[in-house]
mmCIF file of C-alpha atoms in Angstrom:
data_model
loop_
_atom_site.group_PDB
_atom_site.id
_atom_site.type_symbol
_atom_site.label_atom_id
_atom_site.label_comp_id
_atom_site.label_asym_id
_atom_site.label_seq_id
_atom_site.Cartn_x
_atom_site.Cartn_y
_atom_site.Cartn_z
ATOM 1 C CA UNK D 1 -11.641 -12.588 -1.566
ATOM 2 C CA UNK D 2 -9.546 -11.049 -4.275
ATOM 3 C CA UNK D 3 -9.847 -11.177 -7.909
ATOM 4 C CA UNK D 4 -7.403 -13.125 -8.374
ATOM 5 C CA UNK D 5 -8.453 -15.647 -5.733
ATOM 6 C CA UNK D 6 -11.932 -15.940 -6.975
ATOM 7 C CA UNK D 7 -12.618 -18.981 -8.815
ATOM 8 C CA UNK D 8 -14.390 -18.687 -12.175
ATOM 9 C CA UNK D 9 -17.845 -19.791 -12.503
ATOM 10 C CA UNK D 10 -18.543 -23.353 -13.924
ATOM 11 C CA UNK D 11 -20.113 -23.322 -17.947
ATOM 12 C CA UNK D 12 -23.947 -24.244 -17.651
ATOM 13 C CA UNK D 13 -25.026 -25.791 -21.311
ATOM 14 C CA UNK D 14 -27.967 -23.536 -22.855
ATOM 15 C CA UNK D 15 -30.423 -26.215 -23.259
ATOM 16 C CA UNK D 16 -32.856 -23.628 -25.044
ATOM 17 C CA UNK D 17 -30.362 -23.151 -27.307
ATOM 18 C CA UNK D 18 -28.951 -26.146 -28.575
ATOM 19 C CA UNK D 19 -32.683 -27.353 -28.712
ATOM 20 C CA UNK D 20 -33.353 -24.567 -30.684
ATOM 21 C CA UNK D 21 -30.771 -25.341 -33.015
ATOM 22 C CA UNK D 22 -31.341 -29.620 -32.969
ATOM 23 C CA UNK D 23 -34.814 -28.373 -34.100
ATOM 24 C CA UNK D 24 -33.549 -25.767 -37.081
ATOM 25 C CA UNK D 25 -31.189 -28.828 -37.838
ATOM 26 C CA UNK D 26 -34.006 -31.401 -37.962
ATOM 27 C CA UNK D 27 -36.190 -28.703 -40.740
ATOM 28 C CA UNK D 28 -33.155 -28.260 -42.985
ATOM 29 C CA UNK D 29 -32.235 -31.604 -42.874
ATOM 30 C CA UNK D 30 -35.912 -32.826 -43.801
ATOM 31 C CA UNK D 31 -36.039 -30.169 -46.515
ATOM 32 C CA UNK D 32 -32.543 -31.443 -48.059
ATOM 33 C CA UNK D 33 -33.456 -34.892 -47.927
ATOM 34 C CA UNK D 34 -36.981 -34.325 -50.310
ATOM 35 C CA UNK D 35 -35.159 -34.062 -53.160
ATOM 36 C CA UNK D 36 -35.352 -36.476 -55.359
ATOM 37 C CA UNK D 37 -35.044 -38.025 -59.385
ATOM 38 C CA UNK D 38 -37.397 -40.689 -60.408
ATOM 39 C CA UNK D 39 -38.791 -41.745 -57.091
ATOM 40 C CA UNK D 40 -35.460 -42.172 -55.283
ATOM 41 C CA UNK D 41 -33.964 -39.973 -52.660
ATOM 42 C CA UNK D 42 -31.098 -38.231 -54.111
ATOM 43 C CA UNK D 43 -27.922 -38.384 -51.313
ATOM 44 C CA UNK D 44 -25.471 -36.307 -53.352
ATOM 45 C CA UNK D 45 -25.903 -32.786 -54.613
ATOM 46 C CA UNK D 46 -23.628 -29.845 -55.903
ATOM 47 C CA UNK D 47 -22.845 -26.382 -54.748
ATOM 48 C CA UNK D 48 -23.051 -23.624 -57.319
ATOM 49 C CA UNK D 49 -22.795 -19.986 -56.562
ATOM 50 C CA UNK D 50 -23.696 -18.757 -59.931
ATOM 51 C CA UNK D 51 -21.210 -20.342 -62.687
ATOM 52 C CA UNK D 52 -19.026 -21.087 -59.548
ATOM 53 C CA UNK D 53 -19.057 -24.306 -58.498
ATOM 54 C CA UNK D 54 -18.090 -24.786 -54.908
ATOM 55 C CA UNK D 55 -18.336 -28.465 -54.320
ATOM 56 C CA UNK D 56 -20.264 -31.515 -53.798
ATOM 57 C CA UNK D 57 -22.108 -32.751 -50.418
ATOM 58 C CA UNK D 58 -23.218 -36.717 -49.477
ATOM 59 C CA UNK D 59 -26.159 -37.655 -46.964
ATOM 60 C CA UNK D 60 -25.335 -41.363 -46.236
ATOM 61 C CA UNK D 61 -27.606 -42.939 -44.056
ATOM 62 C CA UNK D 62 -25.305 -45.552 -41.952
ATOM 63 C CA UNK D 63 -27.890 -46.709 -39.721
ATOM 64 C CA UNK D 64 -32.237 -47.194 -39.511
ATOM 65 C CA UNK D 65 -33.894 -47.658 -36.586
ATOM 66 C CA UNK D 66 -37.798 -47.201 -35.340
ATOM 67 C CA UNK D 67 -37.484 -43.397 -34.557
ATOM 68 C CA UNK D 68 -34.191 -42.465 -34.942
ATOM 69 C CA UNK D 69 -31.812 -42.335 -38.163
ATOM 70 C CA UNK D 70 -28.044 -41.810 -37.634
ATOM 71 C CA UNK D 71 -26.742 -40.053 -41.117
ATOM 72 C CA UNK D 72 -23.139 -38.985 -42.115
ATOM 73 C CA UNK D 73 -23.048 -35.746 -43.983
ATOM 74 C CA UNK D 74 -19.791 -35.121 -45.924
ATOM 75 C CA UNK D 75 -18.255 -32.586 -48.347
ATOM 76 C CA UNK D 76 -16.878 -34.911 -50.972
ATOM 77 C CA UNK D 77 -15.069 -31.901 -52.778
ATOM 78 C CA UNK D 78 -14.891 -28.273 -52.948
ATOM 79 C CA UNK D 79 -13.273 -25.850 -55.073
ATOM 80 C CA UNK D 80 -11.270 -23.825 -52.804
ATOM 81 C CA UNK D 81 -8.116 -24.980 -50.480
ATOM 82 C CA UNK D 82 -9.329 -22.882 -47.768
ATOM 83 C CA UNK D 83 -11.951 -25.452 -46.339
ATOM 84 C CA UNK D 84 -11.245 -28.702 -44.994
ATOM 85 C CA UNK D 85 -13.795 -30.809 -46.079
ATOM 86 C CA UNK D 86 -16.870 -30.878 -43.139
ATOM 87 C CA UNK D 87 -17.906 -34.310 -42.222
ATOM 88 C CA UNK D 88 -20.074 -35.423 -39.567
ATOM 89 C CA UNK D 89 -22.377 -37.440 -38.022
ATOM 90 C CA UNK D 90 -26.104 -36.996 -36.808
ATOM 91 C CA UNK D 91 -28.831 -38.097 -34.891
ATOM 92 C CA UNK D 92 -31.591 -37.705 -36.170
ATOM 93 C CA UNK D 93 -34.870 -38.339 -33.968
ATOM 94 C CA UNK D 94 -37.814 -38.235 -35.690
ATOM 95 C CA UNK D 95 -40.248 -38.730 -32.859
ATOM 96 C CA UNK D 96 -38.716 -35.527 -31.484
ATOM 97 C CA UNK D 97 -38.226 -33.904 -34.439
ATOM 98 C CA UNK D 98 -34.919 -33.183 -33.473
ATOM 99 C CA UNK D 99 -31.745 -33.424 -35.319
ATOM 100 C CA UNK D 100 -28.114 -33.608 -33.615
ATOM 101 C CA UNK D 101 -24.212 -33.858 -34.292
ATOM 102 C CA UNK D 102 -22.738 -36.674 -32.608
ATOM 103 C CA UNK D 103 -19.577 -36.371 -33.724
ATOM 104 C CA UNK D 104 -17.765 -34.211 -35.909
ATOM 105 C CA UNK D 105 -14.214 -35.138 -37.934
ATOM 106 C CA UNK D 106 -11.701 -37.484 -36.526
ATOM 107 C CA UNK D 107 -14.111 -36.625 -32.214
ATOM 108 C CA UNK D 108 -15.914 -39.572 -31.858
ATOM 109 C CA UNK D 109 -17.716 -38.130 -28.846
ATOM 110 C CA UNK D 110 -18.921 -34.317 -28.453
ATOM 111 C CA UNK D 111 -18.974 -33.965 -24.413
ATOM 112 C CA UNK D 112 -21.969 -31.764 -23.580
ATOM 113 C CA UNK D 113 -19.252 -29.660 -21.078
ATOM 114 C CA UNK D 114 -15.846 -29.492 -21.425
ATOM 115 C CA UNK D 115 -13.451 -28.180 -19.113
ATOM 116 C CA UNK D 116 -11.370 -25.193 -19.875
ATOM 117 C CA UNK D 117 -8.681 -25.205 -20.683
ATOM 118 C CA UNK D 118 -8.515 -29.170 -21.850
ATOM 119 C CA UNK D 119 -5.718 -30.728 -23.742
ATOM 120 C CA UNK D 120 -7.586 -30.738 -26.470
ATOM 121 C CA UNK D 121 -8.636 -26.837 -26.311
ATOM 122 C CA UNK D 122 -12.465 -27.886 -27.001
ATOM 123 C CA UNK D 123 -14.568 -24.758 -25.938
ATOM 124 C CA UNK D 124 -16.388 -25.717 -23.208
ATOM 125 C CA UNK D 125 -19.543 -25.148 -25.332
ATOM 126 C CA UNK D 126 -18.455 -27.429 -28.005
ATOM 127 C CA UNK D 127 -21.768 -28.987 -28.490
ATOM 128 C CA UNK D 128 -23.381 -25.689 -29.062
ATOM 129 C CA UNK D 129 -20.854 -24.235 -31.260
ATOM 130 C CA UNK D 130 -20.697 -27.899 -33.422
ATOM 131 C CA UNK D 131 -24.275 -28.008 -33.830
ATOM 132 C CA UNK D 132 -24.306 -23.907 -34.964
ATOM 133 C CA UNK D 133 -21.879 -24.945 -37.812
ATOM 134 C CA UNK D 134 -23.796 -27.965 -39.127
ATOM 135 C CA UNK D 135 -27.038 -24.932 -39.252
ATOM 136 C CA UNK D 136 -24.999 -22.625 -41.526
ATOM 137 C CA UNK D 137 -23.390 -25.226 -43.565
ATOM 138 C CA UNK D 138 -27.388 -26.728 -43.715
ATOM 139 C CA UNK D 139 -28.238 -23.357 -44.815
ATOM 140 C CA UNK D 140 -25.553 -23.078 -47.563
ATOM 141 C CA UNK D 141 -26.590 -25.773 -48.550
ATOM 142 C CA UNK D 142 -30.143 -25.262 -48.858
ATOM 143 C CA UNK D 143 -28.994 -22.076 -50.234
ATOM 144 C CA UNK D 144 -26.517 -23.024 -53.332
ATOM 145 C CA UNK D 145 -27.301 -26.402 -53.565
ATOM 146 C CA UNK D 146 -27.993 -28.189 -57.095
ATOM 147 C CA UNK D 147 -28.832 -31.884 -58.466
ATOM 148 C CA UNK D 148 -25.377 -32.891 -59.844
ATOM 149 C CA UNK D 149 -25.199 -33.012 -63.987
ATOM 150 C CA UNK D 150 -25.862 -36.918 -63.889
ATOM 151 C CA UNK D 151 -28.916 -36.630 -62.833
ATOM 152 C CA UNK D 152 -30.334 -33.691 -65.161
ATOM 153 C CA UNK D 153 -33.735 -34.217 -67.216
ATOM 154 C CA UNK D 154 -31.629 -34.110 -70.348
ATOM 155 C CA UNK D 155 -27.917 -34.259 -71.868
ATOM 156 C CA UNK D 156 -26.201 -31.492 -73.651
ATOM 157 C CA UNK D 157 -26.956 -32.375 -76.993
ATOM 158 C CA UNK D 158 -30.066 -34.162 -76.347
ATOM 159 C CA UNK D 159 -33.456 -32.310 -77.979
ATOM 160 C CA UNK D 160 -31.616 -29.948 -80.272
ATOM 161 C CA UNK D 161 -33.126 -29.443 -83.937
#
């Protein structure tokens, strides 16, 4: 066979990997969702680099069951026009201690493998690559993230003699 006759080889998902990463997910995810203001979970919290602010990010739980949670995570607002706002959707199995997107924007379904090329031009490690973002943006988030002003111990001209 040529080169040009040879057919390429099928994708085969990197279970270790996205594992690895629906684990990672699972950690930030627990350490985000700890905050809290008088005994109540706090779902929305700010971004601030410095004195720049960058945005604001929800947790929404949407639905409860015996080991699993299913949460949307959205950025509300952000300061720049470069970045459409991320939402998404997770899984999040507790039993497992696992943490996964389900779907991301206007998807309703991530396939595990996707063809290439597809109509669509999904990579055909979609999954992979989907779950990798919501890590980083988990991490920025852990990173720059800030109770929003409403929720401060004190207001601006509170305590000042």
């Amino acid at each position: 066979m040529t080169e040009w006759s040879m057919k390429p080889k099928p994708y085969v998902p990197d279970l270790r990997r996205l594992g690895a990463l629906c684990d990672g997910n699972y950690q930030r995810l627990r350490r985000l969702r700890q905050l809290e203001v008088g005994g109540t979970p706090v779902c929305e919290f700010e971004l601030h680099r410095e004195n720049l602010y960058l945005g604001r990010v929800r947790i929404k739980v949407l639905q409860t069951a015996k080991f699993t949670e299913t949460l949307l995570l959205e950025q509300v607002h952000n300061s720049g026009r470069w970045l459409n706002n991320p939402q998404m959707t997770v899984r999040v199995y507790h039993d497992a201690a696992m943490a996964e997107v389900i779907s991301c924007y206007r998807d309703r379904q991530i396939a595990p493998v996707n063809d290439y090329p597809n109509r669509f031009m999904h990579h055909p490690d979609e999954k992979v690559q989907v779950n990798g973002f919501l890590a980083d943006w988990l991490d920025y988030c852990l990173r720059f993230g800030h109770l929003p002003m409403e929720h401060a111990a004190w207001s601006a001209g509170e305590g000042v003699d």
